[in-house]
Short mmCIF file of C-alpha atoms in Angstrom, two decimals:
data_model
loop_
_atom_site.label_atom_id
_atom_site.label_comp_id
_atom_site.label_asym_id
_atom_site.label_seq_id
_atom_site.Cartn_x
_atom_site.Cartn_y
_atom_site.Cartn_z
CA MET A 1 0.09 0.12 -0.06
CA SER A 2 2.36 2.28 0.85
CA THR A 3 4.81 1.77 -2.10
CA TYR A 4 1.40 2.69 -4.32
CA GLN A 5 2.05 5.53 -6.39
CA TRP A 6 -1.07 7.84 -6.56
CA ASP A 7 -1.37 9.84 -9.72
CA TRP A 8 -4.71 11.46 -10.59
CA GLY A 9 -3.42 12.47 -13.56
CA ILE A 10 -3.95 9.41 -15.41
CA ILE A 11 -7.26 10.28 -15.84
CA LEU A 12 -6.32 13.48 -17.98
CA GLN A 13 -3.87 11.18 -19.97
CA GLN A 14 -4.07 10.45 -23.32
CA VAL A 15 -4.95 6.73 -24.38
CA PRO A 16 -1.47 5.16 -25.91
CA GLU A 17 -1.75 5.16 -29.71
CA SER A 18 -4.87 6.93 -29.42
CA GLU A 19 -6.65 10.22 -30.24
CA GLU A 20 -8.34 9.69 -27.22
CA PHE A 21 -8.19 10.37 -23.60
CA TYR A 22 -9.16 7.97 -20.49
CA TYR A 23 -11.84 10.70 -19.20
CA GLN A 24 -13.28 10.55 -22.33
CA TRP A 25 -13.49 6.88 -22.51
CA LEU A 26 -15.29 7.00 -18.62
CA ILE A 27 -17.75 9.65 -19.92
CA SER A 28 -18.75 7.68 -22.99
CA GLY A 29 -19.31 4.72 -20.14
CA LEU A 30 -21.27 6.51 -18.08
CA GLY A 31 -23.21 7.46 -21.24
CA TRP A 32 -24.21 3.95 -21.83
CA THR A 33 -24.82 2.94 -18.71
CA ILE A 34 -27.47 5.69 -18.22
CA ALA A 35 -28.91 5.01 -21.61
CA THR A 36 -28.88 1.37 -20.84
CA ALA A 37 -30.57 1.77 -17.38
CA LEU A 38 -33.17 4.39 -18.75
CA SER A 39 -33.99 2.42 -21.57
CA ALA A 40 -34.62 -0.51 -19.72
CA TRP A 41 -36.61 1.43 -16.81
CA VAL A 42 -39.04 2.22 -19.53
CA ILE A 43 -39.67 -1.54 -20.80
CA ALA A 44 -39.54 -2.89 -16.81
CA LEU A 45 -42.07 0.24 -15.40
CA LEU A 46 -44.77 -0.49 -18.51
CA LEU A 47 -44.09 -4.33 -18.34
CA GLY A 48 -44.23 -4.94 -14.66
CA SER A 49 -47.11 -2.66 -14.08
CA LEU A 50 -48.99 -4.89 -16.54
CA ILE A 51 -47.59 -7.91 -15.61
CA GLY A 52 -48.49 -7.03 -12.19
CA VAL A 53 -52.14 -5.87 -12.92
CA LEU A 54 -52.53 -9.43 -14.28
CA ARG A 55 -51.65 -11.10 -10.99
CA THR A 56 -54.37 -9.25 -9.10
CA LEU A 57 -57.22 -9.87 -11.75
CA PRO A 58 -59.90 -12.28 -11.10
CA SER A 59 -59.12 -14.33 -14.11
CA ARG A 60 -57.06 -17.39 -13.20
CA PRO A 61 -55.17 -17.73 -16.60
CA LEU A 62 -54.32 -14.04 -16.91
CA SER A 63 -52.98 -14.42 -13.19
CA PHE A 64 -51.42 -17.39 -13.96
CA ILE A 65 -49.22 -16.08 -16.88
CA GLY A 66 -48.47 -13.35 -14.25
CA THR A 67 -47.24 -15.52 -11.97
CA ALA A 68 -45.19 -17.42 -14.45
CA TYR A 69 -43.58 -14.57 -16.13
CA VAL A 70 -42.56 -13.17 -12.29
CA GLU A 71 -41.02 -16.69 -10.90
CA LEU A 72 -38.92 -17.30 -14.48
CA PHE A 73 -37.67 -13.92 -14.86
CA ARG A 74 -37.03 -13.16 -11.07
CA ASN A 75 -35.24 -16.67 -10.26
CA ILE A 76 -32.89 -16.79 -13.14
CA PRO A 77 -29.70 -14.42 -12.47
CA LEU A 78 -29.30 -11.75 -14.55
CA ILE A 79 -25.70 -12.84 -16.01
CA VAL A 80 -27.64 -15.94 -16.98
CA GLN A 81 -30.58 -14.08 -18.99
CA LEU A 82 -27.99 -11.97 -20.82
CA PHE A 83 -25.81 -14.96 -21.92
CA ILE A 84 -29.36 -16.49 -23.17
CA TRP A 85 -30.36 -13.50 -24.76
CA PHE A 86 -27.37 -13.01 -26.59
CA PHE A 87 -25.98 -15.93 -27.59
CA VAL A 88 -28.38 -18.79 -27.16
CA VAL A 89 -31.89 -16.95 -28.57
CA PRO A 90 -30.61 -16.43 -31.73
CA GLU A 91 -29.81 -20.30 -32.10
CA LEU A 92 -33.38 -21.00 -30.95
CA VAL A 93 -35.65 -18.71 -32.88
CA PRO A 94 -36.50 -19.00 -36.72
CA THR A 95 -33.26 -18.81 -38.69
CA VAL A 96 -34.30 -15.54 -40.38
CA VAL A 97 -34.80 -14.21 -37.38
CA GLY A 98 -32.05 -15.31 -35.63
CA ASP A 99 -29.43 -13.99 -38.70
CA TRP A 100 -31.24 -10.72 -38.36
CA MET A 101 -30.05 -11.11 -34.41
CA LYS A 102 -27.00 -11.75 -35.34
CA ARG A 103 -25.88 -9.39 -38.04
CA ASP A 104 -28.37 -6.61 -38.54
CA MET A 105 -29.89 -5.81 -35.52
CA PRO A 106 -28.77 -2.08 -34.62
CA LEU A 107 -26.59 -2.00 -31.83
CA PRO A 108 -27.07 -5.75 -30.93
CA GLU A 109 -24.81 -5.34 -27.44
CA PHE A 110 -27.36 -2.09 -26.25
CA THR A 111 -30.17 -3.68 -27.51
CA THR A 112 -29.93 -7.13 -26.02
CA ALA A 113 -28.94 -5.19 -22.54
CA VAL A 114 -31.97 -3.36 -22.87
CA PHE A 115 -34.47 -6.00 -23.40
CA GLY A 116 -32.41 -8.07 -20.82
CA LEU A 117 -32.41 -6.00 -18.31
CA GLY A 118 -35.97 -4.47 -18.73
CA LEU A 119 -37.51 -8.13 -18.79
CA PHE A 120 -35.63 -9.55 -15.82
CA THR A 121 -36.29 -5.69 -13.70
CA ALA A 122 -40.02 -6.26 -14.96
CA ALA A 123 -40.57 -9.24 -12.79
CA ARG A 124 -39.47 -7.30 -9.89
CA VAL A 125 -41.44 -4.07 -10.43
CA ALA A 126 -44.37 -6.35 -11.08
CA GLU A 127 -44.06 -7.86 -7.72
CA GLN A 128 -44.05 -4.21 -6.49
CA VAL A 129 -46.85 -3.09 -8.07
CA ARG A 130 -49.02 -6.10 -7.16
CA THR A 131 -48.38 -5.62 -3.54
CA GLY A 132 -49.32 -1.90 -3.75
CA ILE A 133 -52.86 -2.86 -5.56
CA LEU A 134 -53.26 -5.58 -2.99
CA THR A 135 -52.37 -3.14 0.10
CA LEU A 136 -55.38 -0.85 -1.04
CA PRO A 137 -58.82 -1.45 1.05
CA ARG A 138 -61.12 -3.89 -1.15
CA GLY A 139 -63.82 -1.37 -0.88
CA GLN A 140 -62.06 0.81 -3.31
CA LYS A 141 -62.55 -1.59 -6.04
CA ASN A 142 -66.19 -2.39 -5.14
CA ALA A 143 -66.80 2.01 -5.03
CA GLY A 144 -65.29 1.99 -8.23
CA LEU A 145 -67.24 -0.55 -10.13
CA ALA A 146 -70.56 0.11 -7.94
CA LEU A 147 -70.37 4.03 -9.74
CA GLY A 148 -70.73 1.99 -13.25
CA LEU A 149 -67.05 2.13 -13.94
CA THR A 150 -65.36 -0.92 -15.91
CA LEU A 151 -62.66 -3.07 -14.07
CA GLY A 152 -60.57 -1.52 -16.64
CA GLN A 153 -61.58 2.36 -15.68
CA THR A 154 -61.39 0.93 -12.39
CA TYR A 155 -57.87 0.29 -12.65
CA ARG A 156 -56.93 3.19 -14.30
CA HIS A 157 -58.80 6.04 -12.02
CA VAL A 158 -58.83 4.45 -8.63
CA LEU A 159 -56.42 1.62 -7.58
CA LEU A 160 -53.34 2.30 -9.75
CA PRO A 161 -53.10 6.29 -9.00
CA MET A 162 -53.32 5.10 -5.36
CA ALA A 163 -50.78 1.76 -5.82
CA PHE A 164 -48.37 3.56 -7.64
CA ARG A 165 -47.91 6.38 -4.76
CA ILE A 166 -47.63 3.33 -1.99
CA VAL A 167 -44.94 1.62 -3.77
CA ILE A 168 -42.66 4.82 -4.91
CA PRO A 169 -40.06 3.79 -2.24
CA PRO A 170 -39.31 0.24 -3.07
CA LEU A 171 -40.13 1.58 -6.83
CA THR A 172 -37.09 3.77 -6.17
CA SER A 173 -34.48 0.98 -4.82
CA GLU A 174 -35.32 -0.98 -8.07
CA PHE A 175 -34.63 2.30 -10.55
CA MET A 176 -31.20 2.54 -8.63
CA ASN A 177 -30.51 -1.09 -9.22
CA ILE A 178 -30.93 -1.01 -12.71
CA PHE A 179 -28.49 1.34 -12.84
CA LYS A 180 -26.17 -0.72 -10.58
CA ASN A 181 -27.17 -4.02 -12.56
CA SER A 182 -26.30 -2.62 -16.01
CA ALA A 183 -22.63 -3.12 -15.20
CA VAL A 184 -23.70 -6.88 -15.98
CA ALA A 185 -23.82 -6.30 -19.48
CA LEU A 186 -20.26 -6.06 -19.72
CA VAL A 187 -20.38 -9.77 -20.22
CA ILE A 188 -22.11 -9.04 -23.35
CA GLY A 189 -19.09 -6.36 -24.57
CA LEU A 190 -21.40 -3.27 -23.73
CA THR A 191 -18.88 -0.42 -23.51
CA GLU A 192 -20.69 0.74 -20.58
CA LEU A 193 -18.76 2.28 -17.40
CA THR A 194 -17.77 -1.00 -15.83
CA PHE A 195 -16.46 -2.20 -18.79
CA GLN A 196 -14.09 1.00 -19.73
CA MET A 197 -13.00 0.62 -15.97
CA LYS A 198 -11.88 -3.08 -16.70
CA GLN A 199 -10.19 -2.14 -19.90
CA ILE A 200 -8.22 1.01 -18.40
CA THR A 201 -7.10 -1.01 -15.48
CA GLY A 202 -6.60 -3.59 -16.96
CA ASP A 203 -4.99 -3.25 -20.50
CA TYR A 204 -4.04 0.18 -20.58
CA ALA A 205 -2.92 1.71 -17.14
CA PRO A 206 -2.58 -1.27 -14.80
CA SER A 207 -0.33 0.91 -12.44
CA ASN A 208 -3.02 3.35 -11.69
CA PRO A 209 -6.14 1.03 -10.92
CA ILE A 210 -6.98 2.71 -7.94
CA GLU A 211 -7.74 6.09 -9.25
CA VAL A 212 -9.92 4.92 -12.23
CA MET A 213 -12.03 2.40 -9.99
CA THR A 214 -12.64 5.26 -6.92
CA LEU A 215 -13.52 7.82 -9.99
CA VAL A 216 -16.03 4.95 -11.60
CA SER A 217 -17.45 4.52 -7.94
CA LEU A 218 -18.01 8.08 -7.71
CA LEU A 219 -19.95 8.25 -10.59
CA TYR A 220 -22.04 5.08 -9.83
CA LEU A 221 -22.64 6.94 -6.46
CA SER A 222 -23.61 10.07 -8.17
CA VAL A 223 -25.83 8.46 -10.12
CA ALA A 224 -27.72 6.21 -7.71
CA LEU A 225 -27.78 9.98 -5.62
CA SER A 226 -29.66 11.65 -8.70
CA VAL A 227 -31.96 9.04 -8.98
CA ASN A 228 -33.03 9.03 -5.51
CA ARG A 229 -33.43 12.74 -5.08
CA ILE A 230 -35.76 13.03 -8.20
CA MET A 231 -37.78 10.18 -7.06
CA ALA A 232 -37.84 11.88 -3.76
CA PHE A 233 -39.08 14.94 -5.71
CA ILE A 234 -41.82 12.81 -7.43
CA GLU A 235 -43.28 11.44 -4.13
CA LYS A 236 -43.16 14.89 -2.32
CA LYS A 237 -45.38 16.21 -5.51
CA SER A 238 -47.70 13.18 -5.76
CA ARG A 239 -48.37 13.25 -1.90
CA VAL A 240 -51.98 12.99 -1.54
CA PRO A 241 -53.39 15.85 1.32
CA GLY A 242 -54.86 14.45 4.12
CA TYR A 243 -53.67 10.99 3.54
CA ILE A 244 -51.86 9.24 6.06
CA SER A 245 -48.76 7.04 5.32
CA GLY A 246 -46.90 6.20 7.92
CA GLY A 247 -43.84 8.77 8.33
CA LYS A 248 -41.41 8.99 11.38
CA MET B 1 -87.94 -1.67 -8.63
CA ILE B 2 -85.80 -4.39 -6.51
CA GLU B 3 -87.25 -8.17 -6.99
CA ILE B 4 -85.03 -10.31 -5.13
CA ASN B 5 -85.73 -14.29 -5.98
CA LYS B 6 -84.60 -16.97 -4.12
CA ILE B 7 -81.03 -16.21 -4.46
CA SER B 8 -78.62 -18.70 -2.45
CA LYS B 9 -74.95 -18.03 -2.53
CA TRP B 10 -71.74 -20.23 -1.42
CA TYR B 11 -68.28 -19.68 -0.19
CA GLY B 12 -67.03 -23.08 -0.97
CA ASP B 13 -68.88 -25.37 1.08
CA PHE B 14 -70.41 -22.72 3.35
CA GLN B 15 -73.90 -21.59 2.33
CA VAL B 16 -73.79 -17.82 3.35
CA LEU B 17 -77.29 -17.23 1.75
CA THR B 18 -80.47 -19.34 1.59
CA ASP B 19 -83.19 -18.70 -0.50
CA CYS B 20 -83.63 -14.89 -0.31
CA SER B 21 -86.54 -13.49 -1.56
CA THR B 22 -88.28 -10.21 -1.06
CA ARG B 23 -88.77 -7.00 -3.06
CA ILE B 24 -88.84 -3.18 -2.71
CA ASN B 25 -90.93 -1.36 -4.52
CA LYS B 26 -90.30 2.33 -5.86
CA GLY B 27 -90.14 4.69 -3.45
CA GLU B 28 -90.06 2.40 -0.44
CA VAL B 29 -87.41 2.48 2.13
CA VAL B 30 -86.23 -1.27 3.83
CA VAL B 31 -84.30 -1.67 6.58
CA VAL B 32 -82.18 -4.53 6.78
CA CYS B 33 -81.02 -5.66 10.10
CA GLY B 34 -79.38 -8.91 12.23
CA PRO B 35 -76.65 -9.99 13.98
CA SER B 36 -73.25 -9.77 12.46
CA GLY B 37 -72.50 -12.43 10.09
CA SER B 38 -76.01 -12.94 8.94
CA GLY B 39 -75.54 -12.28 5.31
CA LYS B 40 -76.96 -8.46 5.16
CA SER B 41 -73.68 -6.70 3.68
CA THR B 42 -73.70 -9.77 1.08
CA LEU B 43 -77.04 -9.77 0.23
CA ILE B 44 -77.03 -5.86 -0.40
CA LYS B 45 -73.81 -6.64 -2.67
CA CYS B 46 -75.60 -8.99 -4.85
CA VAL B 47 -77.95 -6.32 -6.02
CA ASN B 48 -75.95 -4.66 -7.95
CA ALA B 49 -73.65 -7.55 -8.54
CA LEU B 50 -70.28 -6.78 -6.35
CA GLU B 51 -71.05 -10.17 -5.01
CA PRO B 52 -71.77 -12.82 -7.13
CA PHE B 53 -74.20 -15.59 -6.22
CA GLN B 54 -75.01 -18.94 -7.62
CA GLN B 55 -78.71 -18.97 -7.67
CA GLY B 56 -82.23 -17.23 -8.00
CA ASP B 57 -82.08 -13.70 -9.56
CA ILE B 58 -82.37 -10.47 -8.92
CA ILE B 59 -84.08 -7.80 -11.33
CA VAL B 60 -83.38 -4.11 -11.13
CA ASP B 61 -85.99 -2.04 -13.02
CA GLY B 62 -86.76 -4.61 -15.14
CA ILE B 63 -82.97 -5.65 -15.70
CA SER B 64 -81.95 -9.34 -14.52
CA VAL B 65 -78.67 -9.23 -12.77
CA ALA B 66 -77.81 -12.57 -12.95
CA ASP B 67 -78.00 -12.64 -16.87
CA PRO B 68 -74.66 -12.83 -18.32
CA LYS B 69 -75.57 -10.81 -21.18
CA THR B 70 -76.44 -7.56 -18.63
CA ASN B 71 -74.14 -4.68 -19.18
CA LEU B 72 -73.15 -4.72 -15.34
CA PRO B 73 -71.42 -1.28 -15.49
CA LYS B 74 -74.56 0.25 -16.90
CA LEU B 75 -76.61 -1.36 -14.05
CA ARG B 76 -74.62 -0.37 -11.58
CA SER B 77 -73.93 3.39 -12.84
CA ARG B 78 -77.91 3.59 -12.09
CA VAL B 79 -78.06 2.41 -8.67
CA GLY B 80 -75.85 4.35 -5.70
CA MET B 81 -74.14 2.63 -3.08
CA VAL B 82 -72.84 4.11 -0.15
CA PHE B 83 -70.28 1.65 2.07
CA GLN B 84 -69.11 1.64 5.55
CA HIS B 85 -66.00 2.65 4.71
CA PHE B 86 -67.04 5.49 2.78
CA GLU B 87 -64.55 4.48 -0.15
CA LEU B 88 -63.91 8.20 -1.21
CA PHE B 89 -60.97 7.87 -3.75
CA PRO B 90 -58.10 9.43 -1.19
CA HIS B 91 -56.18 11.09 -4.32
CA LEU B 92 -58.89 12.76 -5.60
CA SER B 93 -60.09 16.18 -4.44
CA ILE B 94 -63.86 16.14 -3.38
CA THR B 95 -65.27 17.77 -6.62
CA GLU B 96 -63.25 14.85 -8.70
CA ASN B 97 -64.87 11.99 -6.44
CA LEU B 98 -68.10 13.54 -7.33
CA THR B 99 -67.47 13.99 -10.85
CA LEU B 100 -65.05 11.06 -12.30
CA ALA B 101 -67.87 8.51 -12.64
CA GLN B 102 -70.38 11.09 -14.16
CA MET B 103 -67.77 12.04 -16.76
CA LYS B 104 -66.28 8.59 -17.47
CA VAL B 105 -69.42 6.31 -17.52
CA MET B 106 -72.13 8.87 -18.42
CA GLY B 107 -70.28 11.26 -20.69
CA ARG B 108 -71.10 14.34 -18.66
CA SER B 109 -68.88 17.59 -19.53
CA LYS B 110 -66.65 18.54 -17.03
CA GLU B 111 -68.73 21.49 -16.19
CA GLU B 112 -72.15 19.72 -16.31
CA ALA B 113 -70.44 16.80 -13.79
CA SER B 114 -68.99 19.70 -11.84
CA GLN B 115 -72.44 21.44 -11.72
CA LYS B 116 -74.21 18.37 -10.62
CA GLY B 117 -71.94 17.31 -8.16
CA LEU B 118 -71.44 20.57 -6.25
CA ALA B 119 -75.46 20.96 -6.37
CA TYR B 120 -75.36 17.96 -3.87
CA LEU B 121 -72.29 18.52 -2.28
CA ASP B 122 -74.34 21.42 -1.18
CA ARG B 123 -77.31 19.35 -0.20
CA VAL B 124 -75.45 17.43 2.21
CA GLY B 125 -73.83 20.92 3.34
CA LEU B 126 -70.21 20.62 2.36
CA LYS B 127 -69.96 23.11 -0.32
CA ALA B 128 -66.96 24.75 1.35
CA HIS B 129 -64.99 21.72 1.57
CA ALA B 130 -64.80 21.03 -2.48
CA HIS B 131 -61.44 21.86 -3.14
CA LYS B 132 -60.34 19.67 -0.47
CA PHE B 133 -59.30 16.09 -0.32
CA PRO B 134 -60.94 12.82 1.68
CA GLY B 135 -58.11 12.63 4.12
CA GLN B 136 -58.70 16.32 5.10
CA LEU B 137 -62.47 15.59 6.14
CA SER B 138 -63.86 13.56 9.11
CA GLY B 139 -65.82 10.46 8.71
CA GLY B 140 -69.32 12.27 8.85
CA GLN B 141 -68.43 14.36 6.29
CA GLN B 142 -66.42 11.75 4.10
CA GLN B 143 -70.16 9.39 4.27
CA ARG B 144 -71.81 12.68 3.18
CA VAL B 145 -69.49 13.52 -0.10
CA ALA B 146 -69.91 9.65 -0.41
CA ILE B 147 -73.76 10.16 -0.62
CA ALA B 148 -73.25 13.07 -2.78
CA ARG B 149 -71.26 11.43 -4.78
CA ALA B 150 -73.86 8.36 -5.36
CA LEU B 151 -76.71 10.80 -5.88
CA SER B 152 -74.63 12.74 -8.97
CA MET B 153 -75.04 9.66 -10.94
CA ASP B 154 -79.03 10.40 -10.91
CA PRO B 155 -80.02 6.78 -9.03
CA ILE B 156 -82.88 5.21 -9.40
CA ALA B 157 -82.35 3.76 -6.21
CA MET B 158 -79.84 3.65 -3.39
CA LEU B 159 -78.32 1.01 -1.61
CA PHE B 160 -76.92 1.75 1.81
CA ASP B 161 -74.07 -0.97 3.57
CA GLU B 162 -74.26 -0.40 7.11
CA PRO B 163 -73.53 3.62 6.54
CA THR B 164 -72.55 4.44 10.05
CA SER B 165 -71.30 1.82 11.53
CA ALA B 166 -67.56 3.23 10.97
CA LEU B 167 -68.21 6.56 12.56
CA ASP B 168 -67.76 8.02 15.72
CA PRO B 169 -71.12 8.28 17.38
CA GLU B 170 -71.38 12.04 17.30
CA MET B 171 -70.82 11.98 13.77
CA VAL B 172 -73.90 9.45 13.10
CA ASN B 173 -76.82 11.92 13.20
CA GLU B 174 -75.47 14.51 10.32
CA VAL B 175 -75.16 11.23 8.04
CA LEU B 176 -78.94 9.88 9.37
CA ASP B 177 -80.09 13.39 8.48
CA VAL B 178 -79.14 13.45 4.88
CA MET B 179 -80.63 9.73 5.02
CA VAL B 180 -83.90 10.85 6.21
CA GLU B 181 -84.43 13.82 3.84
CA LEU B 182 -83.48 11.44 1.01
CA ALA B 183 -86.06 9.08 2.03
CA GLN B 184 -89.04 11.92 2.49
CA GLU B 185 -88.39 12.74 -0.85
CA GLY B 186 -89.27 9.61 -2.13
CA MET B 187 -85.73 7.59 -2.94
CA THR B 188 -85.83 3.98 -3.16
CA MET B 189 -83.68 2.77 -0.49
CA MET B 190 -82.42 -0.36 0.58
CA CYS B 191 -80.30 0.39 3.72
CA VAL B 192 -78.25 -2.69 6.05
CA THR B 193 -77.90 -0.52 9.34
CA HIS B 194 -78.51 -1.02 12.84
CA GLU B 195 -79.64 2.68 13.57
CA MET B 196 -83.34 1.18 14.60
CA GLY B 197 -84.28 4.87 15.52
CA PHE B 198 -83.79 5.88 11.60
CA ALA B 199 -85.65 2.64 10.55
CA ARG B 200 -88.72 3.67 13.10
CA ARG B 201 -88.79 7.04 11.62
CA VAL B 202 -88.69 6.39 7.78
CA ALA B 203 -88.61 2.57 6.80
CA ASN B 204 -91.32 1.34 5.49
CA ARG B 205 -90.21 -2.42 5.93
CA VAL B 206 -87.93 -4.24 7.86
CA ILE B 207 -85.99 -7.12 6.78
CA PHE B 208 -84.46 -9.23 9.45
CA MET B 209 -81.89 -11.93 8.49
CA ASP B 210 -80.15 -14.48 10.61
CA LYS B 211 -77.75 -17.17 9.38
CA GLY B 212 -77.99 -16.04 5.69
CA GLN B 213 -81.61 -16.14 5.13
CA ILE B 214 -84.64 -13.52 5.55
CA VAL B 215 -86.19 -14.41 8.89
CA GLU B 216 -88.36 -11.45 9.01
CA ASP B 217 -89.94 -9.32 6.21
CA CYS B 218 -92.99 -6.93 7.16
CA ALA B 219 -94.20 -3.67 7.68
CA LYS B 220 -92.15 -1.45 10.49
CA GLU B 221 -95.35 -0.87 12.58
CA ALA B 222 -95.63 -4.77 12.61
CA PHE B 223 -91.77 -5.22 13.53
CA PHE B 224 -91.40 -2.70 16.43
CA GLY B 225 -95.19 -2.86 17.53
CA ASN B 226 -96.30 -6.30 17.60
CA VAL B 227 -92.47 -7.58 18.82
CA GLU B 228 -94.68 -10.76 20.26
CA ALA B 229 -95.73 -12.05 16.96
CA ARG B 230 -92.05 -11.94 15.35
CA SER B 231 -89.83 -15.12 15.50
CA GLU B 232 -87.76 -15.87 18.67
CA ARG B 233 -84.36 -14.82 17.11
CA ALA B 234 -85.86 -11.48 15.96
CA GLN B 235 -87.13 -10.95 19.48
CA GLN B 236 -83.93 -12.06 20.79
CA PHE B 237 -82.01 -9.40 18.91
CA LEU B 238 -84.47 -6.75 19.45
CA SER B 239 -84.51 -7.00 22.89
CA LYS B 240 -80.78 -6.51 22.92
CA ILE B 241 -80.30 -3.82 20.55
CA LEU B 242 -82.91 -2.14 21.80
CA GLN B 243 -82.51 -2.26 26.06
CA HIS B 244 -80.45 1.01 26.19
#
């Protein structure tokens, strides 16, 4: 430890045999991390809400589909899922589709990471949305139906607005997780932040790994904290006057 | 107006309603009472199909509730319901609570719906609270809003499922006053309640239920006036709740 030569200047140095600088690699990696996480979050939130709702419906087949989805995607490690989407699925689908996935699909690593991460996180979001709906008093659904709203309208206007408010705290954790989990996409070659960190510390500047790792950790930390603040703001904005929901 | 014909309902093996039949004519006020677990709330929820039943049928204004072809949302929109726990929508303002179904179900414009809703809010004495949220009102006030919300749909009949059981004693009367006024205006009402004072004052008939069956179904005068002629179970019930 005492012999470690700290040199924060490494960040600003040029990459050997390249026009670029290390900090540019890190910024590009951060960009891919954010793009991947945000795109996957859109899928996770939309699909997760749908699956979560399915699990609360009176229809048994629909509820079964929801349950099967959650158990399948929640119980296989994310890294295995990404491998399967990237290497296995193109071999299993019809040749035309498989060839397209291998040759013509735009940004294959990014696209696969977005869908893989999105579908994985959707299972977790689904559980939270379902919990939120089940937390509501049973009479709320009856009140919506008794007024003549259809079941769909009752979900849309009565149940979901409250269910989402209730699950903002766990959804915040999940939103933060999706940024951290996106690091797993380095295994399929997505040049996100952790990929760049590994590349710099492993292949290019092995004598100064701690500076790079520290900076990368700080970048993840600041992204997570920003997400947390944004969600806290949304929670505050959507707070229902007079509605008591715990607190200190 | 509401005809209940021999309905039976089971939860698995347990029979909660057995061959219940009665009718509520236009303009009639019928009070349903009985010990807890006797099936009163289940029966009233069958009327607008919030609870399914396995046998028998209920005809509301000529429309069968059991018929799978019946448009249930439409039928429900014509029958107002008031719940024990109010069930206002907490994330919507009082005005929005009053207008949501008018707009989504009846297709009324926002202006028309607010006008109608606020007129009923005024009638229950809460016009000043239009901009507030349910959580900012007392239980009695919330229940009065819930009544105004149901009335805003121009119902042909009103169902009350223990509307005062969840209220602090001091708030019971403000809700009962609204209900009495409604009854005196000729609204068709089916009320599950233990408020015997209310029953004496405005009910035309009283139904007494026990163990999922309608044990008594008679005119108010007979129910309260001629207690000796009532079933033993009804007498016991009455002697317990009228003791004090």
